[in-house]
PDB file of C-alpha atoms in Angstrom:
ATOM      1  CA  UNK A  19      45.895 106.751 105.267  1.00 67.00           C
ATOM      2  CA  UNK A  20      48.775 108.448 103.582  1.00 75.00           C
ATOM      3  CA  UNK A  21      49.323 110.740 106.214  1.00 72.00           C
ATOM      4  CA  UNK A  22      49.570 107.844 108.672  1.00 75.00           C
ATOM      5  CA  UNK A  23      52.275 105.996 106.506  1.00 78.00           C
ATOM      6  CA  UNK A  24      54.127 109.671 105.703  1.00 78.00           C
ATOM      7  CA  UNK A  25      54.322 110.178 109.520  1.00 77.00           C
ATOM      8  CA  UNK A  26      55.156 106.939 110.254  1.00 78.00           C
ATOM      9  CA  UNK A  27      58.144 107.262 107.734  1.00 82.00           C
ATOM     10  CA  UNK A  28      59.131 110.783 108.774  1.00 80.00           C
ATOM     11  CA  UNK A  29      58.738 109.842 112.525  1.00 79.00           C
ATOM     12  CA  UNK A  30      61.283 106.157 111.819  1.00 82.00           C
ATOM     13  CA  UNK A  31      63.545 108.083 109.767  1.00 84.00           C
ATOM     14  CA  UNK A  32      64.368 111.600 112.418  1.00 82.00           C
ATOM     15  CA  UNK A  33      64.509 108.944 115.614  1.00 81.00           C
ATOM     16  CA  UNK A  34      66.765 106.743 113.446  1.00 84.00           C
ATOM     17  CA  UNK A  35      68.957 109.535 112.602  1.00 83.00           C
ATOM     18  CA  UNK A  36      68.756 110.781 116.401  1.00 80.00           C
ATOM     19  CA  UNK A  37      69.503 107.694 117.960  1.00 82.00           C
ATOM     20  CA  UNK A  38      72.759 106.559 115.798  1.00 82.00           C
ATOM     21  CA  UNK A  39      74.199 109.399 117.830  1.00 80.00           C
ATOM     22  CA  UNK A  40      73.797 107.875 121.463  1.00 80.00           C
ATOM     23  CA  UNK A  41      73.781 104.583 120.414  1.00 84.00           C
ATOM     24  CA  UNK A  42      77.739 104.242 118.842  1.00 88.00           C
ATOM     25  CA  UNK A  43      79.427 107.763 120.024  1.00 87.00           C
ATOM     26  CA  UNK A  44      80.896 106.587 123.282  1.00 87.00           C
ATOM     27  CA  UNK A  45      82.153 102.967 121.063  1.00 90.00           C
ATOM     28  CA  UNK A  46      83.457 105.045 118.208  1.00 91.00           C
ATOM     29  CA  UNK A  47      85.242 107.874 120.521  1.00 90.00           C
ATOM     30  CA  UNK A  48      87.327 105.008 122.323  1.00 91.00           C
ATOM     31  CA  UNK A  49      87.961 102.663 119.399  1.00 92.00           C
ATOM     32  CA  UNK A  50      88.424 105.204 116.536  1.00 91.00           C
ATOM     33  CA  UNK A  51      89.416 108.077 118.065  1.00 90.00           C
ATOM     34  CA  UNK A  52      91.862 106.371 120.708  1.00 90.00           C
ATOM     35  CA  UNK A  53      90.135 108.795 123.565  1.00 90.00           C
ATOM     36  CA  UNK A  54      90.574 107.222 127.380  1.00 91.00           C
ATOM     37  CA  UNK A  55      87.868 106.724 129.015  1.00 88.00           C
ATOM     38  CA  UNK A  56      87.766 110.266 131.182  1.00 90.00           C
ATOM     39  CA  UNK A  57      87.912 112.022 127.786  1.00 89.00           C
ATOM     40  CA  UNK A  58      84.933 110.111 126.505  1.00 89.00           C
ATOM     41  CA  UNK A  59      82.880 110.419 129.608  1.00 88.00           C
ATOM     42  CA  UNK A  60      84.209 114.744 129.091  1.00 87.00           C
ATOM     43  CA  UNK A  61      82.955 114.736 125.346  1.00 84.00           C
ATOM     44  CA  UNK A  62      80.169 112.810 126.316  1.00 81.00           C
ATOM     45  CA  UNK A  63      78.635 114.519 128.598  1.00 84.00           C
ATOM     46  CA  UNK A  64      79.492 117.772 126.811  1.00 83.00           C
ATOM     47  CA  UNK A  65      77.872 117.005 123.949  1.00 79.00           C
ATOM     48  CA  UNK A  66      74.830 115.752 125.702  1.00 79.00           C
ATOM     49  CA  UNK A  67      74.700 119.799 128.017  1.00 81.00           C
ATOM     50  CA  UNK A  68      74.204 120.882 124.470  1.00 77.00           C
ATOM     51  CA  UNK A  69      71.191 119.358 123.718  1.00 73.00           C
ATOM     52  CA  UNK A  70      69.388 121.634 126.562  1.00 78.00           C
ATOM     53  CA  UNK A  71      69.067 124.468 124.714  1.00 81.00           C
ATOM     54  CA  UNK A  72      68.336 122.677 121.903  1.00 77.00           C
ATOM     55  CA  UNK A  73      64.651 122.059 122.206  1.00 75.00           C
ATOM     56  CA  UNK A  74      63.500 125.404 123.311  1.00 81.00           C
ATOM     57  CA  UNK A  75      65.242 127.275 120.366  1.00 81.00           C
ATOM     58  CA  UNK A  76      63.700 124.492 117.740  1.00 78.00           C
ATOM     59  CA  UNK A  77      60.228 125.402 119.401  1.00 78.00           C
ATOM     60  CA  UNK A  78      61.128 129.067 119.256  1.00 84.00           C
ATOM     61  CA  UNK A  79      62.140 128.688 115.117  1.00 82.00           C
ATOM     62  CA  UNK A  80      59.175 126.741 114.566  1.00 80.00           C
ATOM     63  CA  UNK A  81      57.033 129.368 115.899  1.00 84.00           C
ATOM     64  CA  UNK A  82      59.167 132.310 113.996  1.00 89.00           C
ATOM     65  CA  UNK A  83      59.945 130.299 110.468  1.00 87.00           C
ATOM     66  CA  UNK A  84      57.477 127.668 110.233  1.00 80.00           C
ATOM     67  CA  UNK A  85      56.693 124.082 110.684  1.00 76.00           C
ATOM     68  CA  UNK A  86      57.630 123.518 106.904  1.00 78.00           C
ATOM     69  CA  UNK A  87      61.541 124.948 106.345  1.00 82.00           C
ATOM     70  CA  UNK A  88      62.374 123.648 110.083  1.00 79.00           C
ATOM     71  CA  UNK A  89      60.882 120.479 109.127  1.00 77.00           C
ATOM     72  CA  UNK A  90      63.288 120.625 106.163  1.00 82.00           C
ATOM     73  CA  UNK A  91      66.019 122.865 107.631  1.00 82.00           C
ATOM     74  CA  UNK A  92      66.224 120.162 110.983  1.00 80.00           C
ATOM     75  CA  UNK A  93      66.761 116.554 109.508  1.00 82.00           C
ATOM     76  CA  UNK A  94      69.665 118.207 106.918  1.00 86.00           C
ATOM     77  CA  UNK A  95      71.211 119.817 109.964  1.00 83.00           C
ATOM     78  CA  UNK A  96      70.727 116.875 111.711  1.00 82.00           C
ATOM     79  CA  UNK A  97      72.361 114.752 109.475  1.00 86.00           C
ATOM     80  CA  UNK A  98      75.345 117.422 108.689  1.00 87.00           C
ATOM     81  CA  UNK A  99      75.831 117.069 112.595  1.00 83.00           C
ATOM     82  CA  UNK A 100      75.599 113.048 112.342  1.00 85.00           C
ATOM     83  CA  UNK A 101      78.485 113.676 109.624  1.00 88.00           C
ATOM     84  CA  UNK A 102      80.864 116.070 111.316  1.00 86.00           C
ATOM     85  CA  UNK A 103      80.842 114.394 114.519  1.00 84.00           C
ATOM     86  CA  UNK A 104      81.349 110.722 113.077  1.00 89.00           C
ATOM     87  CA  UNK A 105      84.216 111.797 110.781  1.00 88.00           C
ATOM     88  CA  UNK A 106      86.078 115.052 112.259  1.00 86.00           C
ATOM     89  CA  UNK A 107      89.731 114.397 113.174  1.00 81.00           C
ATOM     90  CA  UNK A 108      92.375 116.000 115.141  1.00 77.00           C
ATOM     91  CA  UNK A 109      92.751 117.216 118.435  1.00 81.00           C
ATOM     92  CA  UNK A 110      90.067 116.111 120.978  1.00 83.00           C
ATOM     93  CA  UNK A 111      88.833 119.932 121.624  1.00 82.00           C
ATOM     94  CA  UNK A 112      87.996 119.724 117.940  1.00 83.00           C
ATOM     95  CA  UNK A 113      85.656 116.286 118.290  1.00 82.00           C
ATOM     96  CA  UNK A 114      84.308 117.746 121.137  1.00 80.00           C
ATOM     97  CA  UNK A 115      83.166 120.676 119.392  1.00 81.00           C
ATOM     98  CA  UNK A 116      81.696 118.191 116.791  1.00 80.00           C
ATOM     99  CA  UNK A 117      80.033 115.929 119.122  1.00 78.00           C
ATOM    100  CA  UNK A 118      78.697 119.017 120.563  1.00 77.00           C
ATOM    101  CA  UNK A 119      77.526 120.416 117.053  1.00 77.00           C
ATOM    102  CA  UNK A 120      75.658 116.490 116.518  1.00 73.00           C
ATOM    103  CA  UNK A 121      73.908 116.557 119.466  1.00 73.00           C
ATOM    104  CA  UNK A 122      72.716 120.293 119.522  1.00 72.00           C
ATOM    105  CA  UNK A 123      71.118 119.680 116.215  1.00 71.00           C
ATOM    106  CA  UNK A 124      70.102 116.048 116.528  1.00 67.00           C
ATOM    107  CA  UNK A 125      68.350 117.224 119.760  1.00 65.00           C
ATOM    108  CA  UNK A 126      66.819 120.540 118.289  1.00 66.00           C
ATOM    109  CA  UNK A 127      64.848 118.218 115.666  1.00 67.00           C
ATOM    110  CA  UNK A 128      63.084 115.972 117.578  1.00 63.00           C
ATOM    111  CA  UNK A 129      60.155 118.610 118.264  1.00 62.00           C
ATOM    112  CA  UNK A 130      59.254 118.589 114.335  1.00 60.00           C
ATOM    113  CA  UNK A 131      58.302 115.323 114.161  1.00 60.00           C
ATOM    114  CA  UNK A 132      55.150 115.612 117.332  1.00 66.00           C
ATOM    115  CA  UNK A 133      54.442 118.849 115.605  1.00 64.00           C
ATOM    116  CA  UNK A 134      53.687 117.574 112.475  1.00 62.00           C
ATOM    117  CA  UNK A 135      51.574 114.277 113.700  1.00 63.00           C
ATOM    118  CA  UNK A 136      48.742 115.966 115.646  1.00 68.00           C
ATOM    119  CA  UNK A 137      47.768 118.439 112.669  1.00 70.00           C
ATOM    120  CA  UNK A 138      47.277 116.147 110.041  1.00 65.00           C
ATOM    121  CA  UNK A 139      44.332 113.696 111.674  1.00 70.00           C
ATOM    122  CA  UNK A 140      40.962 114.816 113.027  1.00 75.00           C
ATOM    123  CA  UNK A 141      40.466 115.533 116.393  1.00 77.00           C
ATOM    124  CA  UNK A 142      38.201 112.516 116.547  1.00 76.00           C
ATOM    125  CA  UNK A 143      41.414 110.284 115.864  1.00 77.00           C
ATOM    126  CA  UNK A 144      44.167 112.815 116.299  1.00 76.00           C
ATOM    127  CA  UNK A 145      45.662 111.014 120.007  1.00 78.00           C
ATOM    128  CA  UNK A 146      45.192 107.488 118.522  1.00 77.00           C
ATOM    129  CA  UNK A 147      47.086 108.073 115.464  1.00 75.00           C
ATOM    130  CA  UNK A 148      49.908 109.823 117.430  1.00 76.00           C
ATOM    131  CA  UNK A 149      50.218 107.413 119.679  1.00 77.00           C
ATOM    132  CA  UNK A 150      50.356 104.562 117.132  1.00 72.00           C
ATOM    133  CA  UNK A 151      52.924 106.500 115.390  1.00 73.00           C
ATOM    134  CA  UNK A 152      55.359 107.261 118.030  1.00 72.00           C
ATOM    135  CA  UNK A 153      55.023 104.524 120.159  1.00 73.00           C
ATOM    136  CA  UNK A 154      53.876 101.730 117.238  1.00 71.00           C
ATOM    137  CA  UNK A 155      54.694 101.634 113.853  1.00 66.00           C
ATOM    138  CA  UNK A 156      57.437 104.412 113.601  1.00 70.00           C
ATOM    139  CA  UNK A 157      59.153 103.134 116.878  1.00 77.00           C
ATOM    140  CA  UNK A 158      60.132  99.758 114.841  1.00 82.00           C
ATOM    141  CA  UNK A 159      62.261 102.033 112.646  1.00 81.00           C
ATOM    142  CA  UNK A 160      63.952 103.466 115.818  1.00 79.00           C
ATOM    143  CA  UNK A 161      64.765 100.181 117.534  1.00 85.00           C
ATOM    144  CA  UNK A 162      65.957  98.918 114.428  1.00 88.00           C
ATOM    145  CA  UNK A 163      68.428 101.907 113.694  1.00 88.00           C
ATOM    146  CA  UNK A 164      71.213 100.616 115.967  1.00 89.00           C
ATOM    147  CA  UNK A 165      70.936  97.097 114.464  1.00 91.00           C
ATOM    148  CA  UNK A 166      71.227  98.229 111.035  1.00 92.00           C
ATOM    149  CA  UNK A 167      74.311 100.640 111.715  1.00 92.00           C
ATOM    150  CA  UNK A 168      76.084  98.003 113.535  1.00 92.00           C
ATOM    151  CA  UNK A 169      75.496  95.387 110.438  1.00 94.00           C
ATOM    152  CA  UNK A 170      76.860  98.257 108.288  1.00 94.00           C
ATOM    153  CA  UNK A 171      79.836  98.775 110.642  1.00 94.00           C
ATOM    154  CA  UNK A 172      80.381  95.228 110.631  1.00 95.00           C
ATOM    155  CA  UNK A 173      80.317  95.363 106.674  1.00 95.00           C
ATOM    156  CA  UNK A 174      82.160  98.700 106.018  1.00 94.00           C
ATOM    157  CA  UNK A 175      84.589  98.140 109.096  1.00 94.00           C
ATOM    158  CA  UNK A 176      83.761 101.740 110.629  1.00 94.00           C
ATOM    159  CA  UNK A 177      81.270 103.108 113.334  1.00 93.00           C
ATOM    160  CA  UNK A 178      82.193 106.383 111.886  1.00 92.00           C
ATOM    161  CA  UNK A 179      81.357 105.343 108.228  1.00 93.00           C
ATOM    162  CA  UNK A 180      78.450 103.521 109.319  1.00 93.00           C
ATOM    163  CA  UNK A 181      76.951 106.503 111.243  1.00 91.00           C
ATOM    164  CA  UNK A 182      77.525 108.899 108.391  1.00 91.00           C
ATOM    165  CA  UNK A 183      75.571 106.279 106.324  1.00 91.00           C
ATOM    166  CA  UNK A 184      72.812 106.645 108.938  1.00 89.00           C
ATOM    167  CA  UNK A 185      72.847 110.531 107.992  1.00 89.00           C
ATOM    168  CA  UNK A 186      70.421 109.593 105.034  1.00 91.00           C
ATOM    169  CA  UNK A 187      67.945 108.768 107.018  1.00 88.00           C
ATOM    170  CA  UNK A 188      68.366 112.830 107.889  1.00 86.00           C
ATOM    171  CA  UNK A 189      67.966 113.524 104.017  1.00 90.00           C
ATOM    172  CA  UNK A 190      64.614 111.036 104.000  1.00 89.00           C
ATOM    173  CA  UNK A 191      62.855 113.142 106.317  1.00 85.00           C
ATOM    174  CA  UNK A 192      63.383 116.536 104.770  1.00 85.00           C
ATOM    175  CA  UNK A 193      62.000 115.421 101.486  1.00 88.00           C
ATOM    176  CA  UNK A 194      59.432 113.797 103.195  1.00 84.00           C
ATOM    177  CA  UNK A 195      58.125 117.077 104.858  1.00 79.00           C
ATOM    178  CA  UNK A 196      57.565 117.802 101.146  1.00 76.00           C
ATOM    179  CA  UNK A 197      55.819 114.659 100.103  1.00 70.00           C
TER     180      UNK A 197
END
């Protein structure tokens, strides 16, 4: 039982993190960073390209360092990526870069979560409990991600401030992998 309610938690908190990135980067690019829309579609779609890579090389340091420290290592990165692309100024190369850097990371931790959930259960229940943990339980933190960081943008008058708040969630899961 605590396994189920730690994966549930760790599963919630990584696709809450991941998804704040999709979810307000194109709003926050054209109404905080003043971009047109051909620059956001650029940066977009950029940032997105970098997220190929990304999945292979998290299976690859998985495989070489461990499920533990990338289970750790991933959510902080992925919430220093949520950070530096919500709140990096200056020219547009340079929040390119950082939505590049956000979605590179935010991609590359996705695989720790469905490598943790099948090794803690028996094989009896193993498919069962993953399935009620990605698709059930720990999908009602995901949906409700956006909801909550547009309340908090409402509140704090910021996408950018409200997705860096969303970086916690990045923070949760690495302490979690410890729990």
């Amino acid at each position: 039982r605590r396994s189920l309610v730690l994966c549930v938690l760790l599963f919630g908190l990584i696709g809450a993190l991941v998804s704040t990135f999709p979810s307000f980067y194109a709003y926050f690019l054209v109404n905080e960073r003043a971009f047109a829309p051909a620059q956001v579609s650029t940066t977009f779609g950029l940032a997105l390209l970098m997220g190929v890579p990304a999945l292979p090389l998290s299976g690859w340091l998985l495989d070489r360092w461990g499920r533990r420290v990338v289970g750790v290592i991933g959510p902080l990165l992925g919430a220093a990526g949520v950070l530096i692309a919500f709140n990096v100024g200056g020219s547009p190369a340079a929040i390119t870069l950082a939505g590049m850097f956000g979605v590179f990371i935010g991609t590359s931790i996705l695989p720790v979560q469905f490598v943790y959930i099948p090794e803690l259960f028996p094989t009896a229940i193993r498919a069962l409990a993953a399935g009620w943990i990605s698709n059930g339980a720990g999908r009602l933190l995901v949906i409700a991600a956006p909801a909550a960081t547009g309340a908090l943008a409402a509140g704090l008058g910021s996408v950018g401030l409200a997705a860096s708040a969303m970086a916690l969630c990045g923070v949760g899961a690495a302490v979690l992998v410890y729990a």
